[in-house]
PDB file of C-alpha atoms in Angstrom:
ATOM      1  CA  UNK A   1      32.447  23.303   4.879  1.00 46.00           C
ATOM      2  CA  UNK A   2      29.142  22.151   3.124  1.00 48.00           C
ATOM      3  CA  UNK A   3      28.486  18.379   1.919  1.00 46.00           C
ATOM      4  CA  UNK A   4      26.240  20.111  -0.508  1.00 48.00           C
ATOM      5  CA  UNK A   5      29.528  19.146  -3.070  1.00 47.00           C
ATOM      6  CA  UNK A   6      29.792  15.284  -1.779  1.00 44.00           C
ATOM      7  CA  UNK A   7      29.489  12.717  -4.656  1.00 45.00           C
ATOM      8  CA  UNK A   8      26.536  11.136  -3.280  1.00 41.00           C
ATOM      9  CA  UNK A   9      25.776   7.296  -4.181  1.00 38.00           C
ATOM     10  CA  UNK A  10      29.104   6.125  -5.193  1.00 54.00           C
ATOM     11  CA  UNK A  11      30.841   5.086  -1.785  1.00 66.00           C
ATOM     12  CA  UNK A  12      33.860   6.635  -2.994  1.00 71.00           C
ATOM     13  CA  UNK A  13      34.548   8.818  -0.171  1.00 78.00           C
ATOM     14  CA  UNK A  14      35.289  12.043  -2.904  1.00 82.00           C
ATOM     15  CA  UNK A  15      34.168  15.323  -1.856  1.00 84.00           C
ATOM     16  CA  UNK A  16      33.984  18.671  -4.296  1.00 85.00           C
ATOM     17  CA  UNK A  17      33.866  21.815  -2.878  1.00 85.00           C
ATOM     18  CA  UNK A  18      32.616  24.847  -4.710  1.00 85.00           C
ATOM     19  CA  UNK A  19      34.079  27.751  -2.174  1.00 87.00           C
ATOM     20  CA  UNK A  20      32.440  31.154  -1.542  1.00 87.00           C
ATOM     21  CA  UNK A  21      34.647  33.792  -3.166  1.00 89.00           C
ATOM     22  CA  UNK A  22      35.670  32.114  -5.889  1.00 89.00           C
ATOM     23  CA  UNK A  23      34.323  32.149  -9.475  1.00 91.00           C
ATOM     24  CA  UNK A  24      32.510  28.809 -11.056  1.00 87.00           C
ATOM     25  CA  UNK A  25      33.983  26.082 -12.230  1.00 87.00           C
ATOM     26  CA  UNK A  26      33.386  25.069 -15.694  1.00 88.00           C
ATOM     27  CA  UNK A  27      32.821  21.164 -15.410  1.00 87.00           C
ATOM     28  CA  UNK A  28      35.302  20.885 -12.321  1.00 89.00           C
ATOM     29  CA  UNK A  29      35.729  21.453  -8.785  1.00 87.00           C
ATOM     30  CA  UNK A  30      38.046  23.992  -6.846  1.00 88.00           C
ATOM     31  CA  UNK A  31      39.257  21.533  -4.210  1.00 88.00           C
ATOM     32  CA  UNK A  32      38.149  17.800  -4.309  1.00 86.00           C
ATOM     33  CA  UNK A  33      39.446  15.636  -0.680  1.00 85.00           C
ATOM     34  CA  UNK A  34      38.920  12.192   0.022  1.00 83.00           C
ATOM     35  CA  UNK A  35      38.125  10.895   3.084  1.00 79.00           C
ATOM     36  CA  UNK A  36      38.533   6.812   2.366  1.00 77.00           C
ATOM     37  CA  UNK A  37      41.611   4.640   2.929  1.00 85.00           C
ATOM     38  CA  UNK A  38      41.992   4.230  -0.792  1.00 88.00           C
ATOM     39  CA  UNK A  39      44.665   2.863  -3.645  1.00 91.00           C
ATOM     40  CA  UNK A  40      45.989   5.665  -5.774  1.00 91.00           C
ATOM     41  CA  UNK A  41      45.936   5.215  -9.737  1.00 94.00           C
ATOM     42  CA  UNK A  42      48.211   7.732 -12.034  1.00 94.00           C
ATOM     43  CA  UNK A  43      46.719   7.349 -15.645  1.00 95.00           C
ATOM     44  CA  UNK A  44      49.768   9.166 -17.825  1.00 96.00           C
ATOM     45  CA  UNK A  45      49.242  11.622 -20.250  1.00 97.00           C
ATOM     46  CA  UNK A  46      46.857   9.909 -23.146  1.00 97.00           C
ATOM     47  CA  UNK A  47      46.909  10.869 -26.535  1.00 97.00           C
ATOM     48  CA  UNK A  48      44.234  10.617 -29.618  1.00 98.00           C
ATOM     49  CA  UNK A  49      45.750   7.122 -30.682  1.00 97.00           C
ATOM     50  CA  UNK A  50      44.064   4.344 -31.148  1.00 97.00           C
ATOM     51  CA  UNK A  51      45.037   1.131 -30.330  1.00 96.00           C
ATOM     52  CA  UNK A  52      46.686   0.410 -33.234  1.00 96.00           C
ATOM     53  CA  UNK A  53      48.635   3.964 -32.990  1.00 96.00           C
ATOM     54  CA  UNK A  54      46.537   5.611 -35.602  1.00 97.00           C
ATOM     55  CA  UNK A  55      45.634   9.410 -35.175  1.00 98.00           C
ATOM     56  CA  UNK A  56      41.953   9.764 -34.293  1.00 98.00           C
ATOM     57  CA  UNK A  57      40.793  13.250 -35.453  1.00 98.00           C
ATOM     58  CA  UNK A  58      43.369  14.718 -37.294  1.00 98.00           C
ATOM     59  CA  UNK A  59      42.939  18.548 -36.470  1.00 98.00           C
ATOM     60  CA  UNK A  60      39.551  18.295 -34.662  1.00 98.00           C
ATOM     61  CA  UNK A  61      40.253  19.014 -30.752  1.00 98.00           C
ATOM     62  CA  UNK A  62      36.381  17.800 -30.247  1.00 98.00           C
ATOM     63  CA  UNK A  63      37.615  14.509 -31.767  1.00 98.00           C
ATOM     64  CA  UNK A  64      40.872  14.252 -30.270  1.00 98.00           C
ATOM     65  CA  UNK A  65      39.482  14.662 -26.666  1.00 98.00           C
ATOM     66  CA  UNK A  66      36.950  12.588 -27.442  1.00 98.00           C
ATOM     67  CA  UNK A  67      39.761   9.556 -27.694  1.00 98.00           C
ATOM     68  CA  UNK A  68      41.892  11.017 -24.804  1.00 98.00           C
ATOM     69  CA  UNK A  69      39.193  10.333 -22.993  1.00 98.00           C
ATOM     70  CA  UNK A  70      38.282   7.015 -23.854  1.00 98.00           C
ATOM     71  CA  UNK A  71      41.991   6.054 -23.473  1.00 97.00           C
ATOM     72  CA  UNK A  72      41.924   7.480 -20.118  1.00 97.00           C
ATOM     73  CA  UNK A  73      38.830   5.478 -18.992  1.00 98.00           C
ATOM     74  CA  UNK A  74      40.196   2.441 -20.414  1.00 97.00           C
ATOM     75  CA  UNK A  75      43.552   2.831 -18.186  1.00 97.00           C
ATOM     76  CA  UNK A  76      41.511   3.534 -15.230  1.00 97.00           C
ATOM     77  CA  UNK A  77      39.739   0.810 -16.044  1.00 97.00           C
ATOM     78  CA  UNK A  78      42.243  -1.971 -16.318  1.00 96.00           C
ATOM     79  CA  UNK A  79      43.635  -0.252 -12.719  1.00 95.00           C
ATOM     80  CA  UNK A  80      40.195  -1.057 -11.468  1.00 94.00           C
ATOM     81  CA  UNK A  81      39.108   2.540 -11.532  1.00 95.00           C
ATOM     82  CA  UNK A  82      36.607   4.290 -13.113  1.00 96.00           C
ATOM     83  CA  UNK A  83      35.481   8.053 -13.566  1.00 96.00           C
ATOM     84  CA  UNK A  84      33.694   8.201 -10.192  1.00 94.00           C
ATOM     85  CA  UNK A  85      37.131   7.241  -8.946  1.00 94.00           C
ATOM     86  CA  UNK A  86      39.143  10.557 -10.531  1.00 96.00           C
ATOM     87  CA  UNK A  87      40.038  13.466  -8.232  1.00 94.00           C
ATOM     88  CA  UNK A  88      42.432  15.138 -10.636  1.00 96.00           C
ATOM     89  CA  UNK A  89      42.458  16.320 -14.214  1.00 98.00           C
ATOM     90  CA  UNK A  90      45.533  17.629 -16.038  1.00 98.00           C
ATOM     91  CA  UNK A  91      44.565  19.008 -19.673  1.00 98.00           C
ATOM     92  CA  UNK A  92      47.650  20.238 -21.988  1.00 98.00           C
ATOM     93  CA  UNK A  93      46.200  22.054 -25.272  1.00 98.00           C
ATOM     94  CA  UNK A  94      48.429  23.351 -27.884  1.00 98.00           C
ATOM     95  CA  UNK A  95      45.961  26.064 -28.915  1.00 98.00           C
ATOM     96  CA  UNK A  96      43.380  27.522 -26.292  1.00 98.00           C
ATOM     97  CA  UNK A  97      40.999  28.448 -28.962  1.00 98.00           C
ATOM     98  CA  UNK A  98      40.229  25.021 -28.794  1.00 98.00           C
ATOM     99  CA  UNK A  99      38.742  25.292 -25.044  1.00 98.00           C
ATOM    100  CA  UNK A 100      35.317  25.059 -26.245  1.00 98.00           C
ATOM    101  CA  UNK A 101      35.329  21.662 -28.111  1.00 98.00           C
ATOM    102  CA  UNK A 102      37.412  19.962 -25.365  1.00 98.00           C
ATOM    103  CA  UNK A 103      35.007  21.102 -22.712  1.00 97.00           C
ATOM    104  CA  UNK A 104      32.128  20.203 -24.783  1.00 98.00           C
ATOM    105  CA  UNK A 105      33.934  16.187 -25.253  1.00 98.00           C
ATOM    106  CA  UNK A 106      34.249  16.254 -21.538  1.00 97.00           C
ATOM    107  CA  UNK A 107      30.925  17.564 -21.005  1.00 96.00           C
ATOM    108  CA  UNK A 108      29.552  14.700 -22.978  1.00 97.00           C
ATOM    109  CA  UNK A 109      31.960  11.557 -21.747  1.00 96.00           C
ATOM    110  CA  UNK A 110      32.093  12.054 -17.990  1.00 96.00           C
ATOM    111  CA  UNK A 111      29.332  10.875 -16.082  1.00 94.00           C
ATOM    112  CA  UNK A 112      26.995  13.997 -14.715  1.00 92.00           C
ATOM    113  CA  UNK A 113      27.810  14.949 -11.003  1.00 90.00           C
ATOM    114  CA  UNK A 114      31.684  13.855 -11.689  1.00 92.00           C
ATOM    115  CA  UNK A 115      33.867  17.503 -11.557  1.00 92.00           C
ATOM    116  CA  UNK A 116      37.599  16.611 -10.372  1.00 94.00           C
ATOM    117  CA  UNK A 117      40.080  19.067  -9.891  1.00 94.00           C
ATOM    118  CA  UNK A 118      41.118  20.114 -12.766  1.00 96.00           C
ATOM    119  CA  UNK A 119      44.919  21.828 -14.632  1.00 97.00           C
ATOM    120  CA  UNK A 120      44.572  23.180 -17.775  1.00 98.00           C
ATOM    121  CA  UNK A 121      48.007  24.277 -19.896  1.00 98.00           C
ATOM    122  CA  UNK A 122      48.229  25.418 -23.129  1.00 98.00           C
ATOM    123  CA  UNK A 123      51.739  23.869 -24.364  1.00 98.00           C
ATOM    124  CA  UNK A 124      53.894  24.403 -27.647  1.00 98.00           C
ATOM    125  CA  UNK A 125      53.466  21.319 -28.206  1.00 97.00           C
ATOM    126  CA  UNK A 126      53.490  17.793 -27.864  1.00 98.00           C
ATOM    127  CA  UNK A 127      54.693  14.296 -28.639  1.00 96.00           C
ATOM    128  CA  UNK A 128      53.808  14.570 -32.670  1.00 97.00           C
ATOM    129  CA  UNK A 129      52.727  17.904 -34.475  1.00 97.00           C
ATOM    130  CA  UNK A 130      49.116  16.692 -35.634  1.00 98.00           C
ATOM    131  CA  UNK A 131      48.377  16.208 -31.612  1.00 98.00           C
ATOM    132  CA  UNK A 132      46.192  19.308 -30.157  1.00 98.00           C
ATOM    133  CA  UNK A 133      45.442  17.421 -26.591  1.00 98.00           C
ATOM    134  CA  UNK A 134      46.607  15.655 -23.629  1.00 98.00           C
ATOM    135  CA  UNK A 135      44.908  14.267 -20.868  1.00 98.00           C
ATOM    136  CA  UNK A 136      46.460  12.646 -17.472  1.00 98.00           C
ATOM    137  CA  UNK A 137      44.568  11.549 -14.179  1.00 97.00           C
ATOM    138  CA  UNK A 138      44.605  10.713 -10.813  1.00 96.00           C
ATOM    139  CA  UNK A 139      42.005   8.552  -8.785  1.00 95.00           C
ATOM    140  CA  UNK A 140      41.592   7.364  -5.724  1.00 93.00           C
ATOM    141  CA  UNK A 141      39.788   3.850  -5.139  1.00 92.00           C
ATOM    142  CA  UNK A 142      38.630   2.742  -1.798  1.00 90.00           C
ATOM    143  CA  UNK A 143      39.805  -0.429  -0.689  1.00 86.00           C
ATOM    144  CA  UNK A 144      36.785  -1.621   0.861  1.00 74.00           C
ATOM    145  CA  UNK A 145      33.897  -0.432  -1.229  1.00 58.00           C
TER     146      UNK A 145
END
């Protein structure tokens, strides 16, 4: 086991591991532990609403993620979390050809060096027809940082 992976700088405790004999990850880790008595935050799936429960980015995935993700950091935020704190990444697209402009959104929202363990599903749908993406989360914040 290598702590070539370990998210250095962050005193969170979160380790990724990028294991011999299996292909790259594309902006997340294989395997992620951590190794710190922590508090465990569940961020449900988020949608591209915005706080007033308008659509943001009708029929652009790039868009759409983009909001997902900013509703996901503000949960984790008001948890007391934050992205350094996220071990797991569940992504539900309705249409994979999409793939590319969610990866680029994610690409360009989470801080560099941050890879969780990652799900991705393409579904048949979801909560309203003009939704293409849904993002949940889990993190794991030390309790003495």
């Amino acid at each position: 086991m290598s702590d070539e992976h370990l998210r250095t700088g962050t005193g969170t405790g979160i380790r990724q591991y990028a294991p011999p004999g299996l292909a790259p990850g594309n902006g997340y880790s294989h395997a992620v532990s951590v190794e710190v008595p922590g508090r465990l935050v569940a961020v449900s799936g988020q949608i591209a609403l915005d706080a007033d429960g308008r659509l943001v980015g009708a029929g652009d995935a790039g868009a759409q993620t983009r909001r997902v993700l900013a509703n996901v950091h503000t949960a984790l935020r008001e948890a007391g979390a934050g992205w350094e704190h996220v071990v797991k990444l569940g992504y539900y697209l309705r249409d994979l050809a999409d793939l590319p402009a969610v990866r680029a959104a994610r690409d360009q929202t989470l801080p560099a060096g941050i890879a969780p363990a990652s799900t991705l599903v393409q579904v048949a749908g979801l909560i309203r027809d003009d939704l293409l993406v849904e993002i949940d989360a889990l993190a794991v914040v030390p309790l003495h940082p």
